[in-house]
Amino acid sequence: MLEQVRIHKVTTPKEIAEIQKLNAEIWGSQAIPSHQLLAAVQNGGIVLGAYLAEKLIGFNYCFVGYRNREMYLHSHMIGVEKAYREQGVGELLKHAQQEYAKEHGFQLVRWLIDPLEARLANLAFLKLNATSYQYENDYYGPLRDDFNEGLPSDRLVVEWWIERDQMADSLDELEEVAKEIVPWTLTVDGLPVLDVENTFQLKQSFYKDAYFLPIPQSLQKMKVESPKLAEDWRYKIRTILTTLFNQDYAIVRMKKHPEYVHSYLLVRRSLLAL
């Protein structure tokens, strides 16, 4: 299917209206108004559409960001029609975004993801080799769409350096020696629970080169079956990642497991010049 998908830069009001319709189907009241999307693409932003034949099945919206005297491309929103998710459409959109960044002189693409959404983490850290060492608590405040409702809108700031050497061999070696920061177990209902005995100590110092940190494979399923458990994951992951980031570790990869959880690979930033 993927070889038949065409990525196209969206520019006209008619195309923007199609994007906004899909946007609203995915995010409901949190959808971006079409007039704002149109204003953005006419003033330096970019909207990429993914089309199967003539049918719009996904989009990526980004604009120019500026921080600490550095310009970058901020990827604000990516969405794929439900029937075509988990088939690589998002990755196609990100690589098209990468080509746009190269053509326009950007070295860095940044975006935000929920640290508990394994599918987004898989795209960012395993398929695209991005990194993260910045955690934002409840970044957007309360969100009411289906993906976000019920939990604080915590986010990881993801950085994707377009031309940087990813040093895959070094990461393979670090993955071999990485240890779990905290254990995870299963509830009687077969749902993963993190650090049930609260072994993680907020003030402890970390010294190893690499660690694994589990996250649930399906946050959305957990939110339906056990909202309190999903909330428990949110606050524990917030505490652990904030602590590790403050001690100069970074997420550099996602390790996939057969069931229940996947794991972030965190390494010392100094080892990879991050």
PDB file of C-alpha atoms in Angstrom:
ATOM      1  CA  MET A   1       0.000   0.000   0.000  1.00  0.00           C
ATOM      2  CA  LEU A   2       2.758   2.459   0.957  1.00  0.00           C
ATOM      3  CA  GLU A   3       4.282   2.515  -2.513  1.00  0.00           C
ATOM      4  CA  GLN A   4       0.971   3.912  -3.774  1.00  0.00           C
ATOM      5  CA  VAL A   5       0.854   6.768  -1.240  1.00  0.00           C
ATOM      6  CA  ARG A   6       1.761  10.197  -2.616  1.00  0.00           C
ATOM      7  CA  ILE A   7       2.981  13.002  -0.338  1.00  0.00           C
ATOM      8  CA  HIS A   8       1.953  16.422  -1.567  1.00  0.00           C
ATOM      9  CA  LYS A   9       2.538  19.947  -0.241  1.00  0.00           C
ATOM     10  CA  VAL A  10      -0.888  21.454   0.483  1.00  0.00           C
ATOM     11  CA  THR A  11      -1.395  25.098  -0.529  1.00  0.00           C
ATOM     12  CA  THR A  12      -4.941  25.813  -1.769  1.00  0.00           C
ATOM     13  CA  PRO A  13      -8.051  26.616   0.294  1.00  0.00           C
ATOM     14  CA  LYS A  14      -9.782  23.523  -1.103  1.00  0.00           C
ATOM     15  CA  GLU A  15      -6.912  21.259  -0.026  1.00  0.00           C
ATOM     16  CA  ILE A  16      -6.760  22.939   3.376  1.00  0.00           C
ATOM     17  CA  ALA A  17     -10.494  22.288   3.839  1.00  0.00           C
ATOM     18  CA  GLU A  18      -9.858  18.558   3.287  1.00  0.00           C
ATOM     19  CA  ILE A  19      -7.030  18.632   5.829  1.00  0.00           C
ATOM     20  CA  GLN A  20      -9.221  20.391   8.380  1.00  0.00           C
ATOM     21  CA  LYS A  21     -12.010  17.835   7.907  1.00  0.00           C
ATOM     22  CA  LEU A  22      -9.628  14.946   8.649  1.00  0.00           C
ATOM     23  CA  ASN A  23      -8.135  16.984  11.482  1.00  0.00           C
ATOM     24  CA  ALA A  24     -11.586  17.399  13.048  1.00  0.00           C
ATOM     25  CA  GLU A  25     -12.371  13.681  12.648  1.00  0.00           C
ATOM     26  CA  ILE A  26      -9.242  12.832  14.649  1.00  0.00           C
ATOM     27  CA  TRP A  27      -9.155  15.583  17.292  1.00  0.00           C
ATOM     28  CA  GLY A  28     -12.710  16.874  17.428  1.00  0.00           C
ATOM     29  CA  SER A  29     -12.876  20.224  19.215  1.00  0.00           C
ATOM     30  CA  GLN A  30      -9.070  20.409  19.407  1.00  0.00           C
ATOM     31  CA  ALA A  31      -8.772  20.591  15.603  1.00  0.00           C
ATOM     32  CA  ILE A  32      -6.970  23.584  14.113  1.00  0.00           C
ATOM     33  CA  PRO A  33      -9.297  25.944  12.184  1.00  0.00           C
ATOM     34  CA  SER A  34      -8.840  25.908   8.403  1.00  0.00           C
ATOM     35  CA  HIS A  35      -8.221  29.658   8.270  1.00  0.00           C
ATOM     36  CA  GLN A  36      -5.257  29.260  10.644  1.00  0.00           C
ATOM     37  CA  LEU A  37      -3.799  26.422   8.551  1.00  0.00           C
ATOM     38  CA  LEU A  38      -4.163  28.509   5.404  1.00  0.00           C
ATOM     39  CA  ALA A  39      -2.558  31.552   7.061  1.00  0.00           C
ATOM     40  CA  ALA A  40       0.329  29.367   8.206  1.00  0.00           C
ATOM     41  CA  VAL A  41       1.113  27.878   4.782  1.00  0.00           C
ATOM     42  CA  GLN A  42       0.986  31.356   3.225  1.00  0.00           C
ATOM     43  CA  ASN A  43       3.466  32.668   5.801  1.00  0.00           C
ATOM     44  CA  GLY A  44       6.282  30.153   6.003  1.00  0.00           C
ATOM     45  CA  GLY A  45       4.522  27.110   7.430  1.00  0.00           C
ATOM     46  CA  ILE A  46       3.970  23.822   5.645  1.00  0.00           C
ATOM     47  CA  VAL A  47       1.172  21.268   5.495  1.00  0.00           C
ATOM     48  CA  LEU A  48       1.934  17.939   3.850  1.00  0.00           C
ATOM     49  CA  GLY A  49      -0.903  15.670   2.757  1.00  0.00           C
ATOM     50  CA  ALA A  50      -0.673  11.905   2.255  1.00  0.00           C
ATOM     51  CA  TYR A  51      -2.908  10.673  -0.567  1.00  0.00           C
ATOM     52  CA  LEU A  52      -3.872   7.164  -1.622  1.00  0.00           C
ATOM     53  CA  ALA A  53      -5.067   7.639  -5.185  1.00  0.00           C
ATOM     54  CA  GLU A  54      -6.982  10.914  -4.697  1.00  0.00           C
ATOM     55  CA  LYS A  55      -8.075  10.199  -1.114  1.00  0.00           C
ATOM     56  CA  LEU A  56      -6.477  12.153   1.731  1.00  0.00           C
ATOM     57  CA  ILE A  57      -5.416   9.682   4.436  1.00  0.00           C
ATOM     58  CA  GLY A  58      -2.958  11.695   6.514  1.00  0.00           C
ATOM     59  CA  PHE A  59      -1.311  15.061   7.056  1.00  0.00           C
ATOM     60  CA  ASN A  60       1.599  16.780   8.801  1.00  0.00           C
ATOM     61  CA  TYR A  61       1.485  20.442   9.870  1.00  0.00           C
ATOM     62  CA  CYS A  62       4.644  22.349  10.828  1.00  0.00           C
ATOM     63  CA  PHE A  63       5.978  25.883  11.058  1.00  0.00           C
ATOM     64  CA  VAL A  64       9.222  27.728  11.710  1.00  0.00           C
ATOM     65  CA  GLY A  65      10.350  27.898  15.341  1.00  0.00           C
ATOM     66  CA  TYR A  66      12.991  30.075  16.977  1.00  0.00           C
ATOM     67  CA  ARG A  67      14.680  29.512  20.341  1.00  0.00           C
ATOM     68  CA  ASN A  68      18.064  30.483  21.786  1.00  0.00           C
ATOM     69  CA  ARG A  69      19.040  32.157  18.514  1.00  0.00           C
ATOM     70  CA  GLU A  70      18.406  28.946  16.605  1.00  0.00           C
ATOM     71  CA  MET A  71      15.785  28.417  13.912  1.00  0.00           C
ATOM     72  CA  TYR A  72      14.209  25.039  13.415  1.00  0.00           C
ATOM     73  CA  LEU A  73      11.148  23.384  11.937  1.00  0.00           C
ATOM     74  CA  HIS A  74       8.494  22.696  14.577  1.00  0.00           C
ATOM     75  CA  SER A  75       6.253  19.767  13.658  1.00  0.00           C
ATOM     76  CA  HIS A  76       3.038  20.613  15.486  1.00  0.00           C
ATOM     77  CA  MET A  77       0.576  17.964  14.364  1.00  0.00           C
ATOM     78  CA  ILE A  78       0.532  14.704  12.446  1.00  0.00           C
ATOM     79  CA  GLY A  79      -2.618  12.695  11.839  1.00  0.00           C
ATOM     80  CA  VAL A  80      -3.557   9.559   9.911  1.00  0.00           C
ATOM     81  CA  GLU A  81      -7.054   8.268   9.165  1.00  0.00           C
ATOM     82  CA  LYS A  82      -7.874   5.419  11.524  1.00  0.00           C
ATOM     83  CA  ALA A  83      -8.115   2.759   8.796  1.00  0.00           C
ATOM     84  CA  TYR A  84      -4.532   3.469   7.666  1.00  0.00           C
ATOM     85  CA  ARG A  85      -2.724   3.725  10.999  1.00  0.00           C
ATOM     86  CA  GLU A  86       0.165   1.429  11.912  1.00  0.00           C
ATOM     87  CA  GLN A  87       1.012   1.018   8.219  1.00  0.00           C
ATOM     88  CA  GLY A  88       3.898   3.464   7.898  1.00  0.00           C
ATOM     89  CA  VAL A  89       2.019   6.537   6.644  1.00  0.00           C
ATOM     90  CA  GLY A  90       3.307   8.666   9.511  1.00  0.00           C
ATOM     91  CA  GLU A  91       6.878   7.681   8.718  1.00  0.00           C
ATOM     92  CA  LEU A  92       6.394   8.645   5.072  1.00  0.00           C
ATOM     93  CA  LEU A  93       5.135  12.052   6.144  1.00  0.00           C
ATOM     94  CA  LYS A  94       8.103  12.560   8.466  1.00  0.00           C
ATOM     95  CA  HIS A  95      10.616  11.695   5.735  1.00  0.00           C
ATOM     96  CA  ALA A  96       8.881  14.112   3.363  1.00  0.00           C
ATOM     97  CA  GLN A  97       9.208  16.710   6.116  1.00  0.00           C
ATOM     98  CA  GLN A  98      12.900  15.832   6.364  1.00  0.00           C
ATOM     99  CA  GLU A  99      13.389  16.521   2.654  1.00  0.00           C
ATOM    100  CA  TYR A 100      11.599  19.847   2.992  1.00  0.00           C
ATOM    101  CA  ALA A 101      13.861  20.766   5.920  1.00  0.00           C
ATOM    102  CA  LYS A 102      16.989  19.936   3.909  1.00  0.00           C
ATOM    103  CA  GLU A 103      15.820  21.942   0.906  1.00  0.00           C
ATOM    104  CA  HIS A 104      15.150  25.001   3.070  1.00  0.00           C
ATOM    105  CA  GLY A 105      18.309  24.887   5.170  1.00  0.00           C
ATOM    106  CA  PHE A 106      16.911  23.594   8.460  1.00  0.00           C
ATOM    107  CA  GLN A 107      19.213  21.388  10.529  1.00  0.00           C
ATOM    108  CA  LEU A 108      16.707  20.553  13.255  1.00  0.00           C
ATOM    109  CA  VAL A 109      13.097  19.371  13.399  1.00  0.00           C
ATOM    110  CA  ARG A 110      11.355  19.435  16.797  1.00  0.00           C
ATOM    111  CA  TRP A 111       8.012  18.111  17.967  1.00  0.00           C
ATOM    112  CA  LEU A 112       6.170  16.964  21.108  1.00  0.00           C
ATOM    113  CA  ILE A 113       4.880  13.513  21.999  1.00  0.00           C
ATOM    114  CA  ASP A 114       3.093  11.963  24.932  1.00  0.00           C
ATOM    115  CA  PRO A 115       5.814   9.964  26.761  1.00  0.00           C
ATOM    116  CA  LEU A 116       3.375   7.069  27.314  1.00  0.00           C
ATOM    117  CA  GLU A 117       2.287   6.696  23.671  1.00  0.00           C
ATOM    118  CA  ALA A 118       4.429   3.794  22.491  1.00  0.00           C
ATOM    119  CA  ARG A 119       3.467   4.099  18.811  1.00  0.00           C
ATOM    120  CA  LEU A 120       4.641   7.727  18.718  1.00  0.00           C
ATOM    121  CA  ALA A 121       7.806   6.871  20.628  1.00  0.00           C
ATOM    122  CA  ASN A 122       8.484   4.021  18.206  1.00  0.00           C
ATOM    123  CA  LEU A 123       8.295   6.408  15.251  1.00  0.00           C
ATOM    124  CA  ALA A 124      10.450   9.071  16.893  1.00  0.00           C
ATOM    125  CA  PHE A 125      13.172   7.007  18.535  1.00  0.00           C
ATOM    126  CA  LEU A 126      13.349   3.732  16.626  1.00  0.00           C
ATOM    127  CA  LYS A 127      12.389   4.590  13.045  1.00  0.00           C
ATOM    128  CA  LEU A 128      13.652   8.193  12.864  1.00  0.00           C
ATOM    129  CA  ASN A 129      16.527   8.007  15.394  1.00  0.00           C
ATOM    130  CA  ALA A 130      15.447  11.198  17.143  1.00  0.00           C
ATOM    131  CA  THR A 131      16.382  12.037  20.745  1.00  0.00           C
ATOM    132  CA  SER A 132      14.799  13.693  23.775  1.00  0.00           C
ATOM    133  CA  TYR A 133      16.109  15.148  27.024  1.00  0.00           C
ATOM    134  CA  GLN A 134      13.403  17.671  27.888  1.00  0.00           C
ATOM    135  CA  TYR A 135      10.168  16.883  29.752  1.00  0.00           C
ATOM    136  CA  GLU A 136       7.205  19.261  29.955  1.00  0.00           C
ATOM    137  CA  ASN A 137       4.580  18.792  32.682  1.00  0.00           C
ATOM    138  CA  ASP A 138       0.951  19.234  31.539  1.00  0.00           C
ATOM    139  CA  TYR A 139       2.181  21.225  28.527  1.00  0.00           C
ATOM    140  CA  TYR A 140      -1.199  22.092  26.995  1.00  0.00           C
ATOM    141  CA  GLY A 141      -3.312  21.953  30.127  1.00  0.00           C
ATOM    142  CA  PRO A 142      -6.497  19.823  29.971  1.00  0.00           C
ATOM    143  CA  LEU A 143      -7.226  18.356  26.534  1.00  0.00           C
ATOM    144  CA  ARG A 144     -10.637  16.915  25.665  1.00  0.00           C
ATOM    145  CA  ASP A 145      -9.946  14.832  22.551  1.00  0.00           C
ATOM    146  CA  ASP A 146     -10.112  11.031  22.576  1.00  0.00           C
ATOM    147  CA  PHE A 147      -6.329  10.588  22.672  1.00  0.00           C
ATOM    148  CA  ASN A 148      -5.604  12.912  25.595  1.00  0.00           C
ATOM    149  CA  GLU A 149      -8.654  13.208  27.828  1.00  0.00           C
ATOM    150  CA  GLY A 150      -8.258  11.941  31.362  1.00  0.00           C
ATOM    151  CA  LEU A 151      -4.535  12.570  31.913  1.00  0.00           C
ATOM    152  CA  PRO A 152      -2.290  15.627  32.288  1.00  0.00           C
ATOM    153  CA  SER A 153      -0.904  16.566  28.874  1.00  0.00           C
ATOM    154  CA  ASP A 154       2.740  15.769  29.660  1.00  0.00           C
ATOM    155  CA  ARG A 155       5.066  15.890  26.662  1.00  0.00           C
ATOM    156  CA  LEU A 156       8.566  14.953  25.580  1.00  0.00           C
ATOM    157  CA  VAL A 157      10.360  17.487  23.406  1.00  0.00           C
ATOM    158  CA  VAL A 158      11.745  15.450  20.517  1.00  0.00           C
ATOM    159  CA  GLU A 159      14.763  16.638  18.516  1.00  0.00           C
ATOM    160  CA  TRP A 160      15.578  15.248  15.067  1.00  0.00           C
ATOM    161  CA  TRP A 161      18.890  16.494  13.700  1.00  0.00           C
ATOM    162  CA  ILE A 162      18.671  16.068   9.942  1.00  0.00           C
ATOM    163  CA  GLU A 163      22.350  15.525   9.147  1.00  0.00           C
ATOM    164  CA  ARG A 164      23.658  14.095  12.432  1.00  0.00           C
ATOM    165  CA  ASP A 165      25.422  10.722  12.457  1.00  0.00           C
ATOM    166  CA  GLN A 166      23.198   8.397  14.484  1.00  0.00           C
ATOM    167  CA  MET A 167      26.066   6.181  15.759  1.00  0.00           C
ATOM    168  CA  ALA A 168      24.011   3.001  15.560  1.00  0.00           C
ATOM    169  CA  ASP A 169      26.923   0.760  16.581  1.00  0.00           C
ATOM    170  CA  SER A 170      27.444   2.702  19.805  1.00  0.00           C
ATOM    171  CA  LEU A 171      23.746   2.485  20.649  1.00  0.00           C
ATOM    172  CA  ASP A 172      23.764  -1.278  20.007  1.00  0.00           C
ATOM    173  CA  GLU A 173      26.589  -1.657  22.519  1.00  0.00           C
ATOM    174  CA  LEU A 174      24.845   0.523  25.085  1.00  0.00           C
ATOM    175  CA  GLU A 175      21.622  -1.417  24.647  1.00  0.00           C
ATOM    176  CA  GLU A 176      23.497  -4.614  25.463  1.00  0.00           C
ATOM    177  CA  VAL A 177      24.637  -3.313  28.866  1.00  0.00           C
ATOM    178  CA  ALA A 178      21.569  -1.251  29.834  1.00  0.00           C
ATOM    179  CA  LYS A 179      19.766  -2.096  33.085  1.00  0.00           C
ATOM    180  CA  GLU A 180      16.136  -1.488  34.015  1.00  0.00           C
ATOM    181  CA  ILE A 181      15.723   1.626  36.154  1.00  0.00           C
ATOM    182  CA  VAL A 182      12.709   0.146  37.942  1.00  0.00           C
ATOM    183  CA  PRO A 183      10.842  -3.151  37.608  1.00  0.00           C
ATOM    184  CA  TRP A 184       7.380  -3.708  36.206  1.00  0.00           C
ATOM    185  CA  THR A 185       4.829  -6.425  36.905  1.00  0.00           C
ATOM    186  CA  LEU A 186       1.306  -7.392  35.890  1.00  0.00           C
ATOM    187  CA  THR A 187      -1.942  -6.792  37.732  1.00  0.00           C
ATOM    188  CA  VAL A 188      -4.401  -9.641  38.235  1.00  0.00           C
ATOM    189  CA  ASP A 189      -6.191  -8.292  35.148  1.00  0.00           C
ATOM    190  CA  GLY A 190      -3.053  -8.628  33.020  1.00  0.00           C
ATOM    191  CA  LEU A 191      -2.182  -4.942  32.808  1.00  0.00           C
ATOM    192  CA  PRO A 192       1.400  -3.737  33.293  1.00  0.00           C
ATOM    193  CA  VAL A 193       2.147  -1.717  36.426  1.00  0.00           C
ATOM    194  CA  LEU A 194       5.387   0.185  37.018  1.00  0.00           C
ATOM    195  CA  ASP A 195       7.463  -0.029  40.198  1.00  0.00           C
ATOM    196  CA  VAL A 196       4.642  -1.371  42.338  1.00  0.00           C
ATOM    197  CA  GLU A 197       6.806  -1.206  45.497  1.00  0.00           C
ATOM    198  CA  ASN A 198       7.974   2.370  44.792  1.00  0.00           C
ATOM    199  CA  THR A 199      11.666   1.513  44.712  1.00  0.00           C
ATOM    200  CA  PHE A 200      12.572   4.643  42.742  1.00  0.00           C
ATOM    201  CA  GLN A 201      14.091   7.329  44.934  1.00  0.00           C
ATOM    202  CA  LEU A 202      13.759  10.908  43.751  1.00  0.00           C
ATOM    203  CA  LYS A 203      17.162  12.000  45.061  1.00  0.00           C
ATOM    204  CA  GLN A 204      19.182   8.977  43.985  1.00  0.00           C
ATOM    205  CA  SER A 205      22.135   9.471  41.661  1.00  0.00           C
ATOM    206  CA  PHE A 206      22.551   7.456  38.478  1.00  0.00           C
ATOM    207  CA  TYR A 207      25.973   6.417  37.281  1.00  0.00           C
ATOM    208  CA  LYS A 208      25.599   3.694  34.643  1.00  0.00           C
ATOM    209  CA  ASP A 209      26.039   4.514  30.961  1.00  0.00           C
ATOM    210  CA  ALA A 210      22.578   3.282  29.940  1.00  0.00           C
ATOM    211  CA  TYR A 211      19.200   2.357  31.399  1.00  0.00           C
ATOM    212  CA  PHE A 212      15.893   0.933  30.203  1.00  0.00           C
ATOM    213  CA  LEU A 213      12.601   2.505  31.261  1.00  0.00           C
ATOM    214  CA  PRO A 214       9.380   0.600  30.456  1.00  0.00           C
ATOM    215  CA  ILE A 215       6.235   2.252  29.101  1.00  0.00           C
ATOM    216  CA  PRO A 216       2.909   0.501  28.377  1.00  0.00           C
ATOM    217  CA  GLN A 217       2.378  -0.822  24.870  1.00  0.00           C
ATOM    218  CA  SER A 218      -1.195   0.479  24.763  1.00  0.00           C
ATOM    219  CA  LEU A 219      -1.934   3.586  26.813  1.00  0.00           C
ATOM    220  CA  GLN A 220      -5.381   4.009  25.250  1.00  0.00           C
ATOM    221  CA  LYS A 221      -6.428   0.465  26.190  1.00  0.00           C
ATOM    222  CA  MET A 222      -5.198   1.024  29.737  1.00  0.00           C
ATOM    223  CA  LYS A 223      -7.106   4.322  30.037  1.00  0.00           C
ATOM    224  CA  VAL A 224     -10.330   2.453  29.258  1.00  0.00           C
ATOM    225  CA  GLU A 225      -9.684  -0.580  31.461  1.00  0.00           C
ATOM    226  CA  SER A 226      -7.968   1.142  34.415  1.00  0.00           C
ATOM    227  CA  PRO A 227      -7.835   4.961  34.424  1.00  0.00           C
ATOM    228  CA  LYS A 228      -6.153   4.984  37.851  1.00  0.00           C
ATOM    229  CA  LEU A 229      -3.374   2.732  36.580  1.00  0.00           C
ATOM    230  CA  ALA A 230      -2.837   4.984  33.549  1.00  0.00           C
ATOM    231  CA  GLU A 231      -2.573   7.940  35.923  1.00  0.00           C
ATOM    232  CA  ASP A 232      -0.078   6.006  38.055  1.00  0.00           C
ATOM    233  CA  TRP A 233       2.091   5.462  34.952  1.00  0.00           C
ATOM    234  CA  ARG A 234       1.848   9.163  34.074  1.00  0.00           C
ATOM    235  CA  TYR A 235       3.183  10.436  37.394  1.00  0.00           C
ATOM    236  CA  LYS A 236       5.844   7.748  37.835  1.00  0.00           C
ATOM    237  CA  ILE A 237       7.220   8.242  34.306  1.00  0.00           C
ATOM    238  CA  ARG A 238       7.156  12.017  34.865  1.00  0.00           C
ATOM    239  CA  THR A 239       9.238  11.674  38.029  1.00  0.00           C
ATOM    240  CA  ILE A 240      11.719   9.189  36.580  1.00  0.00           C
ATOM    241  CA  LEU A 241      12.323  10.943  33.264  1.00  0.00           C
ATOM    242  CA  THR A 242      12.623  14.366  34.868  1.00  0.00           C
ATOM    243  CA  THR A 243      15.196  12.956  37.281  1.00  0.00           C
ATOM    244  CA  LEU A 244      17.190  11.249  34.523  1.00  0.00           C
ATOM    245  CA  PHE A 245      17.083  14.273  32.244  1.00  0.00           C
ATOM    246  CA  ASN A 246      18.319  16.476  35.103  1.00  0.00           C
ATOM    247  CA  GLN A 247      21.260  14.111  35.444  1.00  0.00           C
ATOM    248  CA  ASP A 248      22.126  14.518  31.743  1.00  0.00           C
ATOM    249  CA  TYR A 249      20.604  11.368  30.300  1.00  0.00           C
ATOM    250  CA  ALA A 250      18.683  11.327  27.010  1.00  0.00           C
ATOM    251  CA  ILE A 251      16.220   8.988  25.336  1.00  0.00           C
ATOM    252  CA  VAL A 252      17.931   7.729  22.204  1.00  0.00           C
ATOM    253  CA  ARG A 253      16.036   4.594  21.204  1.00  0.00           C
ATOM    254  CA  MET A 254      12.937   2.490  21.762  1.00  0.00           C
ATOM    255  CA  LYS A 255      13.365  -1.233  22.471  1.00  0.00           C
ATOM    256  CA  LYS A 256      10.304  -3.261  21.483  1.00  0.00           C
ATOM    257  CA  HIS A 257       9.118  -6.287  23.450  1.00  0.00           C
ATOM    258  CA  PRO A 258       6.596  -8.977  22.432  1.00  0.00           C
ATOM    259  CA  GLU A 259       3.870  -7.893  24.873  1.00  0.00           C
ATOM    260  CA  TYR A 260       2.762  -5.569  27.684  1.00  0.00           C
ATOM    261  CA  VAL A 261       5.557  -2.953  27.570  1.00  0.00           C
ATOM    262  CA  HIS A 262       8.231  -1.430  25.377  1.00  0.00           C
ATOM    263  CA  SER A 263      11.285   0.351  26.810  1.00  0.00           C
ATOM    264  CA  TYR A 264      13.069   3.647  26.354  1.00  0.00           C
ATOM    265  CA  LEU A 265      16.840   3.399  26.124  1.00  0.00           C
ATOM    266  CA  LEU A 266      18.390   6.286  28.035  1.00  0.00           C
ATOM    267  CA  VAL A 267      22.123   7.011  27.811  1.00  0.00           C
ATOM    268  CA  ARG A 268      24.501   9.615  29.140  1.00  0.00           C
ATOM    269  CA  ARG A 269      24.424  12.605  26.811  1.00  0.00           C
ATOM    270  CA  SER A 270      28.185  13.022  27.046  1.00  0.00           C
ATOM    271  CA  LEU A 271      28.717   9.623  25.449  1.00  0.00           C
ATOM    272  CA  LEU A 272      26.965  10.705  22.243  1.00  0.00           C
ATOM    273  CA  ALA A 273      27.833  14.437  22.307  1.00  0.00           C
ATOM    274  CA  LEU A 274      24.179  15.402  22.778  1.00  0.00           C
TER     275      LEU A 274
END
